[in-house]
JSON list of C-alpha atoms in Angstrom, two decimals:
[
{"chain": "A", "resi": 21, "resn": "MET", "atom": "CA", "xyz": [0.00, 0.00, 0.00]},
{"chain": "A", "resi": 22, "resn": "ALA", "atom": "CA", "xyz": [1.31, 3.46, -0.91]},
{"chain": "A", "resi": 23, "resn": "LYS", "atom": "CA", "xyz": [2.33, 5.62, 1.98]},
{"chain": "A", "resi": 24, "resn": "LYS", "atom": "CA", "xyz": [0.40, 8.82, 2.60]},
{"chain": "A", "resi": 25, "resn": "ASN", "atom": "CA", "xyz": [2.01, 11.99, 1.25]},
{"chain": "A", "resi": 26, "resn": "PRO", "atom": "CA", "xyz": [5.08, 10.46, -0.42]},
{"chain": "A", "resi": 27, "resn": "TYR", "atom": "CA", "xyz": [8.14, 12.61, -0.92]},
{"chain": "A", "resi": 28, "resn": "CYS", "atom": "CA", "xyz": [7.84, 15.09, -3.82]},
{"chain": "A", "resi": 29, "resn": "PRO", "atom": "CA", "xyz": [11.14, 15.92, -5.54]},
{"chain": "A", "resi": 30, "resn": "LEU", "atom": "CA", "xyz": [9.60, 19.08, -7.06]},
{"chain": "A", "resi": 31, "resn": "ILE", "atom": "CA", "xyz": [8.89, 20.82, -3.76]},
{"chain": "A", "resi": 32, "resn": "GLN", "atom": "CA", "xyz": [11.35, 18.68, -1.76]},
{"chain": "A", "resi": 33, "resn": "LYS", "atom": "CA", "xyz": [8.87, 17.68, 0.92]},
{"chain": "A", "resi": 34, "resn": "GLY", "atom": "CA", "xyz": [5.75, 15.55, 1.31]},
{"chain": "A", "resi": 35, "resn": "CYS", "atom": "CA", "xyz": [3.13, 15.56, -1.47]},
{"chain": "A", "resi": 36, "resn": "ILE", "atom": "CA", "xyz": [0.53, 18.31, -1.00]},
{"chain": "A", "resi": 37, "resn": "GLU", "atom": "CA", "xyz": [-1.98, 16.37, -3.12]},
{"chain": "A", "resi": 38, "resn": "HIS", "atom": "CA", "xyz": [-4.97, 18.46, -4.30]},
{"chain": "A", "resi": 39, "resn": "LYS", "atom": "CA", "xyz": [-3.14, 21.73, -3.68]},
{"chain": "A", "resi": 40, "resn": "CYS", "atom": "CA", "xyz": [-0.63, 20.77, -6.39]},
{"chain": "A", "resi": 41, "resn": "ALA", "atom": "CA", "xyz": [-1.26, 21.46, -10.09]},
{"chain": "A", "resi": 42, "resn": "TRP", "atom": "CA", "xyz": [0.40, 18.11, -10.96]},
{"chain": "A", "resi": 43, "resn": "TYR", "atom": "CA", "xyz": [-2.01, 16.11, -8.79]},
{"chain": "A", "resi": 44, "resn": "CYS", "atom": "CA", "xyz": [-4.73, 14.72, -11.05]},
{"chain": "A", "resi": 45, "resn": "ASN", "atom": "CA", "xyz": [-7.22, 11.94, -11.52]},
{"chain": "A", "resi": 46, "resn": "ILE", "atom": "CA", "xyz": [-6.15, 9.34, -14.09]},
{"chain": "A", "resi": 47, "resn": "GLN", "atom": "CA", "xyz": [-9.09, 7.32, -15.41]},
{"chain": "A", "resi": 48, "resn": "GLY", "atom": "CA", "xyz": [-9.11, 4.63, -18.06]},
{"chain": "A", "resi": 49, "resn": "THR", "atom": "CA", "xyz": [-7.77, 1.17, -18.68]},
{"chain": "A", "resi": 50, "resn": "ASN", "atom": "CA", "xyz": [-4.27, 0.16, -17.68]},
{"chain": "A", "resi": 51, "resn": "PRO", "atom": "CA", "xyz": [-2.52, -0.71, -20.97]},
{"chain": "A", "resi": 52, "resn": "GLN", "atom": "CA", "xyz": [-0.44, -3.42, -19.29]},
{"chain": "A", "resi": 53, "resn": "THR", "atom": "CA", "xyz": [-3.09, -5.26, -17.28]},
{"chain": "A", "resi": 54, "resn": "GLY", "atom": "CA", "xyz": [-6.41, -4.17, -18.79]},
{"chain": "A", "resi": 55, "resn": "ALA", "atom": "CA", "xyz": [-7.65, -3.26, -15.31]},
{"chain": "A", "resi": 56, "resn": "VAL", "atom": "CA", "xyz": [-9.86, -0.21, -14.92]},
{"chain": "A", "resi": 57, "resn": "MET", "atom": "CA", "xyz": [-7.97, 2.73, -13.40]},
{"chain": "A", "resi": 58, "resn": "ASP", "atom": "CA", "xyz": [-9.47, 5.58, -11.40]},
{"chain": "A", "resi": 59, "resn": "ASN", "atom": "CA", "xyz": [-6.57, 6.91, -9.35]},
{"chain": "A", "resi": 60, "resn": "TRP", "atom": "CA", "xyz": [-5.58, 10.24, -7.91]},
{"chain": "A", "resi": 61, "resn": "GLY", "atom": "CA", "xyz": [-1.87, 10.85, -8.02]},
{"chain": "A", "resi": 62, "resn": "CYS", "atom": "CA", "xyz": [1.03, 12.84, -9.37]},
{"chain": "A", "resi": 63, "resn": "ALA", "atom": "CA", "xyz": [0.92, 13.34, -13.14]},
{"chain": "A", "resi": 64, "resn": "ILE", "atom": "CA", "xyz": [4.67, 12.77, -13.29]},
{"chain": "A", "resi": 65, "resn": "THR", "atom": "CA", "xyz": [4.26, 9.24, -11.90]},
{"chain": "A", "resi": 66, "resn": "ALA", "atom": "CA", "xyz": [1.60, 8.55, -14.56]},
{"chain": "A", "resi": 67, "resn": "ILE", "atom": "CA", "xyz": [3.97, 9.35, -17.45]},
{"chain": "A", "resi": 68, "resn": "PRO", "atom": "CA", "xyz": [5.26, 5.76, -17.92]},
{"chain": "A", "resi": 69, "resn": "ILE", "atom": "CA", "xyz": [1.72, 4.34, -18.20]},
{"chain": "A", "resi": 70, "resn": "LEU", "atom": "CA", "xyz": [0.74, 7.13, -20.60]},
{"chain": "A", "resi": 71, "resn": "GLN", "atom": "CA", "xyz": [3.84, 6.45, -22.72]},
{"chain": "A", "resi": 72, "resn": "ILE", "atom": "CA", "xyz": [2.96, 2.75, -22.94]},
{"chain": "A", "resi": 73, "resn": "GLU", "atom": "CA", "xyz": [-0.56, 3.65, -24.07]},
{"chain": "A", "resi": 74, "resn": "GLN", "atom": "CA", "xyz": [0.85, 6.14, -26.58]},
{"chain": "A", "resi": 75, "resn": "SER", "atom": "CA", "xyz": [3.11, 3.43, -28.03]},
{"chain": "A", "resi": 76, "resn": "GLN", "atom": "CA", "xyz": [0.20, 1.01, -28.34]},
{"chain": "A", "resi": 77, "resn": "ALA", "atom": "CA", "xyz": [-1.89, 3.65, -30.12]},
{"chain": "A", "resi": 78, "resn": "ALA", "atom": "CA", "xyz": [0.99, 4.42, -32.49]},
{"chain": "A", "resi": 79, "resn": "ARG", "atom": "CA", "xyz": [1.36, 0.72, -33.35]},
{"chain": "A", "resi": 80, "resn": "ALA", "atom": "CA", "xyz": [-2.39, 0.44, -33.99]},
{"chain": "A", "resi": 81, "resn": "THR", "atom": "CA", "xyz": [-2.28, 3.52, -36.23]},
{"chain": "A", "resi": 82, "resn": "GLN", "atom": "CA", "xyz": [0.70, 2.13, -38.16]},
{"chain": "A", "resi": 83, "resn": "SER", "atom": "CA", "xyz": [-1.10, -1.18, -38.64]},
{"chain": "A", "resi": 84, "resn": "ALA", "atom": "CA", "xyz": [-4.23, 0.55, -39.92]},
{"chain": "A", "resi": 85, "resn": "THR", "atom": "CA", "xyz": [-2.12, 2.67, -42.28]},
{"chain": "A", "resi": 86, "resn": "VAL", "atom": "CA", "xyz": [-0.49, -0.45, -43.75]},
{"chain": "A", "resi": 87, "resn": "GLU", "atom": "CA", "xyz": [-3.92, -2.02, -44.22]},
{"chain": "A", "resi": 88, "resn": "VAL", "atom": "CA", "xyz": [-5.26, 1.06, -46.04]},
{"chain": "A", "resi": 89, "resn": "ARG", "atom": "CA", "xyz": [-2.12, 1.18, -48.20]},
{"chain": "A", "resi": 90, "resn": "GLU", "atom": "CA", "xyz": [-2.62, -2.43, -49.23]},
{"chain": "A", "resi": 91, "resn": "GLN", "atom": "CA", "xyz": [-6.27, -1.77, -50.08]},
{"chain": "A", "resi": 92, "resn": "VAL", "atom": "CA", "xyz": [-5.35, 1.27, -52.18]},
{"chain": "A", "resi": 93, "resn": "HIS", "atom": "CA", "xyz": [-2.65, -0.74, -53.94]},
{"chain": "A", "resi": 94, "resn": "ASN", "atom": "CA", "xyz": [-5.17, -3.51, -54.72]},
{"chain": "A", "resi": 95, "resn": "VAL", "atom": "CA", "xyz": [-7.69, -0.99, -56.07]},
{"chain": "A", "resi": 96, "resn": "ALA", "atom": "CA", "xyz": [-4.97, 0.52, -58.28]},
{"chain": "A", "resi": 97, "resn": "LYS", "atom": "CA", "xyz": [-4.11, -2.92, -59.67]},
{"chain": "A", "resi": 98, "resn": "VAL", "atom": "CA", "xyz": [-7.78, -3.69, -60.42]},
{"chain": "A", "resi": 99, "resn": "THR", "atom": "CA", "xyz": [-8.24, -0.27, -62.02]},
{"chain": "A", "resi": 100, "resn": "ALA", "atom": "CA", "xyz": [-5.19, -0.80, -64.23]},
{"chain": "A", "resi": 101, "resn": "MET", "atom": "CA", "xyz": [-6.46, -4.22, -65.28]},
{"chain": "A", "resi": 102, "resn": "ALA", "atom": "CA", "xyz": [-9.93, -2.83, -66.05]},
{"chain": "A", "resi": 103, "resn": "THR", "atom": "CA", "xyz": [-8.45, 0.08, -68.00]},
{"chain": "A", "resi": 104, "resn": "GLY", "atom": "CA", "xyz": [-6.32, -2.34, -70.03]},
{"chain": "A", "resi": 105, "resn": "ALA", "atom": "CA", "xyz": [-9.34, -4.54, -70.79]},
{"chain": "A", "resi": 106, "resn": "ILE", "atom": "CA", "xyz": [-11.43, -1.54, -71.87]},
{"chain": "A", "resi": 107, "resn": "ARG", "atom": "CA", "xyz": [-8.63, -0.30, -74.14]},
{"chain": "A", "resi": 108, "resn": "GLN", "atom": "CA", "xyz": [-8.40, -3.70, -75.78]},
{"chain": "A", "resi": 109, "resn": "MET", "atom": "CA", "xyz": [-12.15, -3.65, -76.45]},
{"chain": "A", "resi": 110, "resn": "VAL", "atom": "CA", "xyz": [-12.36, -0.01, -77.62]},
{"chain": "A", "resi": 111, "resn": "LEU", "atom": "CA", "xyz": [-9.15, 0.48, -79.62]},
{"chain": "A", "resi": 112, "resn": "PRO", "atom": "CA", "xyz": [-9.79, -2.19, -82.27]},
{"chain": "A", "resi": 113, "resn": "ALA", "atom": "CA", "xyz": [-13.19, -0.61, -82.94]},
{"chain": "A", "resi": 114, "resn": "THR", "atom": "CA", "xyz": [-11.68, 2.84, -83.52]},
{"chain": "A", "resi": 115, "resn": "VAL", "atom": "CA", "xyz": [-9.11, 1.74, -86.09]},
{"chain": "A", "resi": 116, "resn": "GLU", "atom": "CA", "xyz": [-10.11, 3.01, -89.55]},
{"chain": "A", "resi": 117, "resn": "VAL", "atom": "CA", "xyz": [-9.95, 0.68, -92.48]},
{"chain": "A", "resi": 118, "resn": "GLU", "atom": "CA", "xyz": [-8.53, 2.18, -95.70]}
]
């Protein structure tokens, strides 16, 4: 169990809790355990958890970007194939016979 008013390196004495601008309520899901969080504490001590969540979000965004890129690439290939097929059908009909 955390001790009451732990030492604060910013003011070099015990934590003043709600009187401090860095003391905040962190709510959400712990990215490591999946447990629901609703804790009051120093924002500085929450930075590692927030960085882990940021990294997970960045990986999810990168994965979604790769998926969209692959879909766009596939659409471009299908469009090129369709364009080629249409040209083969239309160009012979436009050739004039002398």
